[in-house]
PDB file of C-alpha atoms in Angstrom:
ATOM      1  CA  UNK C 224      14.680 -30.801 -85.119  1.00  0.00           C
ATOM      2  CA  UNK C 225      14.955 -29.869 -81.645  1.00  0.00           C
ATOM      3  CA  UNK C 226      12.536 -30.899 -79.276  1.00  0.00           C
ATOM      4  CA  UNK C 227      11.084 -29.118 -76.084  1.00  0.00           C
ATOM      5  CA  UNK C 228      11.929 -30.219 -72.966  1.00  0.00           C
ATOM      6  CA  UNK C 229       9.142 -29.861 -69.438  1.00  0.00           C
ATOM      7  CA  UNK C 230      10.639 -28.476 -67.004  1.00  0.00           C
ATOM      8  CA  UNK C 231       8.920 -28.466 -63.638  1.00  0.00           C
ATOM      9  CA  UNK C 232       9.481 -25.393 -60.874  1.00  0.00           C
ATOM     10  CA  UNK C 233       9.034 -26.000 -57.704  1.00  0.00           C
ATOM     11  CA  UNK C 234       9.032 -23.543 -54.931  1.00  0.00           C
ATOM     12  CA  UNK C 235      11.938 -23.553 -52.877  1.00  0.00           C
ATOM     13  CA  UNK C 236      11.620 -23.685 -49.088  1.00  0.00           C
ATOM     14  CA  UNK C 237      14.051 -22.186 -46.566  1.00  0.00           C
ATOM     15  CA  UNK C 238      14.051 -24.373 -43.613  1.00  0.00           C
ATOM     16  CA  UNK C 239      15.243 -22.526 -40.641  1.00  0.00           C
ATOM     17  CA  UNK C 240      15.448 -23.048 -36.617  1.00  0.00           C
ATOM     18  CA  UNK C 241      13.454 -20.692 -34.595  1.00  0.00           C
ATOM     19  CA  UNK C 242      14.536 -17.188 -33.834  1.00  0.00           C
ATOM     20  CA  UNK C 243      12.295 -15.203 -31.033  1.00  0.00           C
ATOM     21  CA  UNK C 244      11.397 -11.956 -29.862  1.00  0.00           C
ATOM     22  CA  UNK C 245       9.978 -10.877 -26.755  1.00  0.00           C
ATOM     23  CA  UNK C 246       7.189  -8.315 -26.369  1.00  0.00           C
ATOM     24  CA  UNK C 247       4.729  -6.873 -23.529  1.00  0.00           C
ATOM     25  CA  UNK C 248       6.329  -5.440 -20.820  1.00  0.00           C
ATOM     26  CA  UNK C 249       4.863  -2.311 -20.587  1.00  0.00           C
ATOM     27  CA  UNK C 250       7.521   1.016 -19.821  1.00  0.00           C
ATOM     28  CA  UNK C 251       5.713   2.002 -16.473  1.00  0.00           C
ATOM     29  CA  UNK C 252       5.926  -0.440 -13.733  1.00  0.00           C
ATOM     30  CA  UNK C 253       3.600  -3.109 -13.271  1.00  0.00           C
ATOM     31  CA  UNK C 254       0.971  -3.001 -10.515  1.00  0.00           C
ATOM     32  CA  UNK C 255      -1.167  -5.571  -8.625  1.00  0.00           C
ATOM     33  CA  UNK C 256      -4.763  -5.616 -10.803  1.00  0.00           C
ATOM     34  CA  UNK C 257      -3.756  -4.559 -13.637  1.00  0.00           C
ATOM     35  CA  UNK C 258      -3.882  -6.488 -16.795  1.00  0.00           C
ATOM     36  CA  UNK C 259      -0.624  -7.673 -18.900  1.00  0.00           C
ATOM     37  CA  UNK C 260      -0.149 -10.037 -21.532  1.00  0.00           C
ATOM     38  CA  UNK C 261       3.317 -11.348 -22.497  1.00  0.00           C
ATOM     39  CA  UNK C 262       4.009 -12.637 -26.103  1.00  0.00           C
ATOM     40  CA  UNK C 263       6.507 -14.704 -27.488  1.00  0.00           C
ATOM     41  CA  UNK C 264       7.034 -14.600 -31.786  1.00  0.00           C
ATOM     42  CA  UNK C 265       9.104 -17.281 -33.151  1.00  0.00           C
ATOM     43  CA  UNK C 266      10.291 -16.616 -36.284  1.00  0.00           C
ATOM     44  CA  UNK C 267      10.739 -20.474 -37.709  1.00  0.00           C
ATOM     45  CA  UNK C 268       9.824 -22.908 -40.654  1.00  0.00           C
ATOM     46  CA  UNK C 269       8.361 -25.228 -40.119  1.00  0.00           C
ATOM     47  CA  UNK C 270       6.443 -23.775 -37.635  1.00  0.00           C
ATOM     48  CA  UNK C 271       7.749 -24.050 -34.081  1.00  0.00           C
ATOM     49  CA  UNK C 272       6.412 -24.658 -30.611  1.00  0.00           C
ATOM     50  CA  UNK C 273       6.959 -21.941 -27.733  1.00  0.00           C
ATOM     51  CA  UNK C 274       7.843 -23.466 -24.643  1.00  0.00           C
ATOM     52  CA  UNK C 275       7.062 -20.663 -21.394  1.00  0.00           C
ATOM     53  CA  UNK C 276       9.411 -20.932 -17.749  1.00  0.00           C
ATOM     54  CA  UNK C 277       8.796 -19.320 -14.510  1.00  0.00           C
ATOM     55  CA  UNK C 278      11.811 -19.215 -12.068  1.00  0.00           C
ATOM     56  CA  UNK C 279      10.761 -21.156  -8.849  1.00  0.00           C
ATOM     57  CA  UNK C 280       8.334 -22.924 -10.985  1.00  0.00           C
ATOM     58  CA  UNK C 281       9.450 -26.865 -11.933  1.00  0.00           C
ATOM     59  CA  UNK C 282       9.114 -27.935 -15.337  1.00  0.00           C
ATOM     60  CA  UNK C 283       7.100 -25.900 -18.118  1.00  0.00           C
ATOM     61  CA  UNK C 284       4.615 -23.222 -17.251  1.00  0.00           C
ATOM     62  CA  UNK C 285       2.728 -22.985 -20.709  1.00  0.00           C
ATOM     63  CA  UNK C 286       3.392 -23.910 -24.158  1.00  0.00           C
ATOM     64  CA  UNK C 287       1.297 -21.135 -26.014  1.00  0.00           C
ATOM     65  CA  UNK C 288       2.763 -18.226 -28.048  1.00  0.00           C
ATOM     66  CA  UNK C 289       1.428 -15.762 -25.310  1.00  0.00           C
ATOM     67  CA  UNK C 290       0.555 -15.620 -21.183  1.00  0.00           C
ATOM     68  CA  UNK C 291      -2.215 -13.752 -19.946  1.00  0.00           C
ATOM     69  CA  UNK C 292      -2.168 -12.607 -16.447  1.00  0.00           C
ATOM     70  CA  UNK C 293      -5.755 -10.878 -15.942  1.00  0.00           C
ATOM     71  CA  UNK C 294      -5.553  -9.472 -13.479  1.00  0.00           C
ATOM     72  CA  UNK C 295      -2.074  -9.621 -12.280  1.00  0.00           C
ATOM     73  CA  UNK C 296      -1.127 -10.707  -8.661  1.00  0.00           C
ATOM     74  CA  UNK C 297       1.644 -10.237  -6.280  1.00  0.00           C
ATOM     75  CA  UNK C 298       2.248 -13.860  -6.482  1.00  0.00           C
ATOM     76  CA  UNK C 299       2.914 -13.113 -10.028  1.00  0.00           C
ATOM     77  CA  UNK C 300       6.617 -11.858  -9.439  1.00  0.00           C
ATOM     78  CA  UNK C 301       9.187 -13.607 -11.428  1.00  0.00           C
ATOM     79  CA  UNK C 302      11.622 -14.275 -14.465  1.00  0.00           C
ATOM     80  CA  UNK C 303       9.957 -15.776 -17.059  1.00  0.00           C
ATOM     81  CA  UNK C 304      11.396 -16.989 -20.238  1.00  0.00           C
ATOM     82  CA  UNK C 305      10.211 -18.247 -23.568  1.00  0.00           C
ATOM     83  CA  UNK C 306      11.763 -20.571 -26.400  1.00  0.00           C
ATOM     84  CA  UNK C 307      10.907 -22.150 -29.531  1.00  0.00           C
ATOM     85  CA  UNK C 308      11.528 -25.219 -30.978  1.00  0.00           C
ATOM     86  CA  UNK C 309      11.120 -26.987 -34.379  1.00  0.00           C
ATOM     87  CA  UNK C 310      12.324 -30.455 -36.327  1.00  0.00           C
ATOM     88  CA  UNK C 311      15.351 -27.768 -37.382  1.00  0.00           C
ATOM     89  CA  UNK C 312      16.732 -26.637 -34.120  1.00  0.00           C
ATOM     90  CA  UNK C 313      15.590 -24.639 -30.880  1.00  0.00           C
ATOM     91  CA  UNK C 314      16.088 -20.899 -30.289  1.00  0.00           C
ATOM     92  CA  UNK C 315      18.301 -19.419 -27.343  1.00  0.00           C
ATOM     93  CA  UNK C 316      15.676 -18.704 -24.231  1.00  0.00           C
ATOM     94  CA  UNK C 317      14.752 -14.670 -23.983  1.00  0.00           C
ATOM     95  CA  UNK C 318      13.755 -13.614 -20.039  1.00  0.00           C
ATOM     96  CA  UNK C 319      11.660 -11.010 -18.935  1.00  0.00           C
ATOM     97  CA  UNK C 320      11.167 -10.197 -15.266  1.00  0.00           C
ATOM     98  CA  UNK C 321       7.767  -9.314 -13.991  1.00  0.00           C
ATOM     99  CA  UNK C 322       7.982  -7.504 -10.321  1.00  0.00           C
ATOM    100  CA  UNK C 323       4.415  -6.417  -9.829  1.00  0.00           C
ATOM    101  CA  UNK C 324       3.985  -3.456  -7.562  1.00  0.00           C
ATOM    102  CA  UNK C 325       1.805  -3.198  -4.313  1.00  0.00           C
ATOM    103  CA  UNK C 326       0.648  -0.993  -1.950  1.00  0.00           C
ATOM    104  CA  UNK C 327       1.639  -1.780   1.750  1.00  0.00           C
ATOM    105  CA  UNK C 328      -0.362  -3.878   4.102  1.00  0.00           C
ATOM    106  CA  UNK C 329       0.132  -3.796   7.882  1.00  0.00           C
ATOM    107  CA  UNK C 330       0.407  -7.635   8.754  1.00  0.00           C
ATOM    108  CA  UNK C 331       0.665  -7.129  12.506  1.00  0.00           C
ATOM    109  CA  UNK C 332       1.539  -4.513  15.222  1.00  0.00           C
ATOM    110  CA  UNK C 333       2.611  -5.491  18.750  1.00  0.00           C
ATOM    111  CA  UNK C 334       1.838  -5.529  22.009  1.00  0.00           C
ATOM    112  CA  UNK C 335      -1.857  -4.547  20.797  1.00  0.00           C
ATOM    113  CA  UNK C 336      -4.275  -2.874  21.838  1.00  0.00           C
ATOM    114  CA  UNK C 337      -2.744  -1.858  25.301  1.00  0.00           C
ATOM    115  CA  UNK C 338       0.839  -2.643  26.951  1.00  0.00           C
ATOM    116  CA  UNK C 339       2.314  -1.809  30.474  1.00  0.00           C
ATOM    117  CA  UNK C 340       5.601  -1.105  31.316  1.00  0.00           C
ATOM    118  CA  UNK C 341       7.228   0.202  34.673  1.00  0.00           C
ATOM    119  CA  UNK C 342       8.928   3.216  35.127  1.00  0.00           C
ATOM    120  CA  UNK C 343      12.810   3.289  34.162  1.00  0.00           C
ATOM    121  CA  UNK C 344      12.232   0.009  32.070  1.00  0.00           C
ATOM    122  CA  UNK C 345      12.583  -0.851  28.835  1.00  0.00           C
ATOM    123  CA  UNK C 346       9.993  -2.057  25.725  1.00  0.00           C
ATOM    124  CA  UNK C 347       9.142  -2.245  22.154  1.00  0.00           C
ATOM    125  CA  UNK C 348       6.554  -1.854  19.590  1.00  0.00           C
ATOM    126  CA  UNK C 349       7.015  -4.004  16.624  1.00  0.00           C
ATOM    127  CA  UNK C 350       5.478  -3.059  13.329  1.00  0.00           C
ATOM    128  CA  UNK C 351       5.002  -5.837  10.374  1.00  0.00           C
ATOM    129  CA  UNK C 352       3.759  -4.926   6.688  1.00  0.00           C
ATOM    130  CA  UNK C 353       4.494  -5.912   3.268  1.00  0.00           C
ATOM    131  CA  UNK C 354       4.687  -3.939  -0.095  1.00  0.00           C
ATOM    132  CA  UNK C 355       6.589  -3.432  -2.834  1.00  0.00           C
ATOM    133  CA  UNK C 356       9.007  -1.601  -2.983  1.00  0.00           C
ATOM    134  CA  UNK C 357       9.006  -2.411   0.602  1.00  0.00           C
ATOM    135  CA  UNK C 358       7.457   0.101   2.617  1.00  0.00           C
ATOM    136  CA  UNK C 359       9.048   2.355   5.118  1.00  0.00           C
ATOM    137  CA  UNK C 360       7.640   2.593   8.678  1.00  0.00           C
ATOM    138  CA  UNK C 361       6.697   5.756  11.186  1.00  0.00           C
ATOM    139  CA  UNK C 362       5.863   4.747  14.952  1.00  0.00           C
ATOM    140  CA  UNK C 363       3.760   8.152  15.494  1.00  0.00           C
ATOM    141  CA  UNK C 364       2.946   9.304  19.162  1.00  0.00           C
ATOM    142  CA  UNK C 365      -0.044  11.231  19.703  1.00  0.00           C
ATOM    143  CA  UNK C 366       0.462  14.741  21.611  1.00  0.00           C
ATOM    144  CA  UNK C 367      -1.550  17.511  22.300  1.00  0.00           C
ATOM    145  CA  UNK C 368      -4.903  18.028  23.715  1.00  0.00           C
ATOM    146  CA  UNK C 369      -8.256  18.865  21.868  1.00  0.00           C
ATOM    147  CA  UNK C 370      -5.789  19.164  18.473  1.00  0.00           C
ATOM    148  CA  UNK C 371      -4.277  15.979  17.632  1.00  0.00           C
ATOM    149  CA  UNK C 372      -0.961  15.901  16.589  1.00  0.00           C
ATOM    150  CA  UNK C 373       0.874  12.746  15.565  1.00  0.00           C
ATOM    151  CA  UNK C 374       4.726  13.244  16.451  1.00  0.00           C
ATOM    152  CA  UNK C 375       7.198  10.754  14.940  1.00  0.00           C
ATOM    153  CA  UNK C 376       9.057   8.916  17.171  1.00  0.00           C
ATOM    154  CA  UNK C 377      10.776   6.445  15.106  1.00  0.00           C
ATOM    155  CA  UNK C 378      11.432   5.295  11.373  1.00  0.00           C
ATOM    156  CA  UNK C 379      11.932   2.047  11.851  1.00  0.00           C
ATOM    157  CA  UNK C 380       9.514  -0.830  12.015  1.00  0.00           C
ATOM    158  CA  UNK C 381      10.377  -1.279  15.525  1.00  0.00           C
ATOM    159  CA  UNK C 382      10.294   1.236  18.118  1.00  0.00           C
ATOM    160  CA  UNK C 383      13.021   0.412  21.131  1.00  0.00           C
ATOM    161  CA  UNK C 384      12.299   2.330  24.129  1.00  0.00           C
ATOM    162  CA  UNK C 385      15.203   1.389  26.682  1.00  0.00           C
ATOM    163  CA  UNK C 386      14.549   3.815  29.759  1.00  0.00           C
ATOM    164  CA  UNK C 387      10.635   4.654  29.882  1.00  0.00           C
ATOM    165  CA  UNK C 388       9.641   7.704  31.334  1.00  0.00           C
ATOM    166  CA  UNK C 389       6.203   9.444  31.451  1.00  0.00           C
ATOM    167  CA  UNK C 390       6.694  11.449  28.318  1.00  0.00           C
ATOM    168  CA  UNK C 391       6.247   7.787  26.584  1.00  0.00           C
ATOM    169  CA  UNK C 392       3.047   7.439  27.939  1.00  0.00           C
ATOM    170  CA  UNK C 393       0.209   7.705  25.492  1.00  0.00           C
ATOM    171  CA  UNK C 394      -1.475   6.374  22.221  1.00  0.00           C
ATOM    172  CA  UNK C 395       0.837   4.998  19.216  1.00  0.00           C
ATOM    173  CA  UNK C 396       0.470   4.263  15.857  1.00  0.00           C
ATOM    174  CA  UNK C 397       2.497   2.418  12.573  1.00  0.00           C
ATOM    175  CA  UNK C 398       2.529   3.952   9.363  1.00  0.00           C
ATOM    176  CA  UNK C 399       3.911   2.103   6.331  1.00  0.00           C
ATOM    177  CA  UNK C 400       4.207   3.913   3.086  1.00  0.00           C
ATOM    178  CA  UNK C 401       5.626   3.252  -0.385  1.00  0.00           C
ATOM    179  CA  UNK C 402       5.611   4.970  -3.847  1.00  0.00           C
ATOM    180  CA  UNK C 403       4.522   3.674  -6.987  1.00  0.00           C
ATOM    181  CA  UNK C 404       4.709   5.475 -10.461  1.00  0.00           C
ATOM    182  CA  UNK C 405       4.929   8.633  -8.474  1.00  0.00           C
ATOM    183  CA  UNK C 406       1.945   7.777  -6.108  1.00  0.00           C
ATOM    184  CA  UNK C 407       2.519   7.676  -2.873  1.00  0.00           C
ATOM    185  CA  UNK C 408       0.524   5.555  -0.573  1.00  0.00           C
ATOM    186  CA  UNK C 409       0.500   5.514   3.020  1.00  0.00           C
ATOM    187  CA  UNK C 410      -1.221   3.195   5.544  1.00  0.00           C
ATOM    188  CA  UNK C 411      -2.061   3.136   9.321  1.00  0.00           C
ATOM    189  CA  UNK C 412      -2.174   0.597  11.950  1.00  0.00           C
ATOM    190  CA  UNK C 413      -4.785   0.061  14.802  1.00  0.00           C
ATOM    191  CA  UNK C 414      -3.927   2.253  17.825  1.00  0.00           C
ATOM    192  CA  UNK C 415      -1.618   0.836  20.926  1.00  0.00           C
ATOM    193  CA  UNK C 416      -1.815   2.288  24.123  1.00  0.00           C
ATOM    194  CA  UNK C 417       1.455   2.591  26.373  1.00  0.00           C
ATOM    195  CA  UNK C 418       1.070   2.515  29.821  1.00  0.00           C
ATOM    196  CA  UNK C 419       4.041   3.811  32.521  1.00  0.00           C
ATOM    197  CA  UNK C 420       3.295   2.848  36.025  1.00  0.00           C
ATOM    198  CA  UNK C 421       5.600   3.298  38.878  1.00  0.00           C
TER     199      UNK C 421
END
């Protein structure tokens, strides 16, 4: 007589070290003030712990599966990396570059608001601005009488005048501009008056 055997079946678990994917970078440029979520997904068994790091930031930046910027600021620019680790092993790091774009901001123009230069001497007008992409500069001089026209004198941050003549006397301003997502952004400084004597 055959005796029946009781056979117990146990589920087979496949233990594995993490494999990760990184999601969230938008197709268009990242603009200051918008919201952004970066997500690090880990396929692992048992469940893996996520670790975020940021370039220039010592130690661990965060330990959850996502990091959220709401709103994102220019200081959030950097290279972010995530990795995952469980009892079986650790994944490779994956990186994503966050490059936050922002409109030009003019920090300083000098000499301001007025400067006096002797005839045939040299002087300079300086404009300091920030932006991402880095702004392009123009120094404009006001010409004409009733109808105001601004004439570009140079497209550099510093306007050097090596031999001052009376034609340089007048009102100037600095213009800083950049383009973000095909949108042209421009900002003008306060006016500077250049007085030529002699």
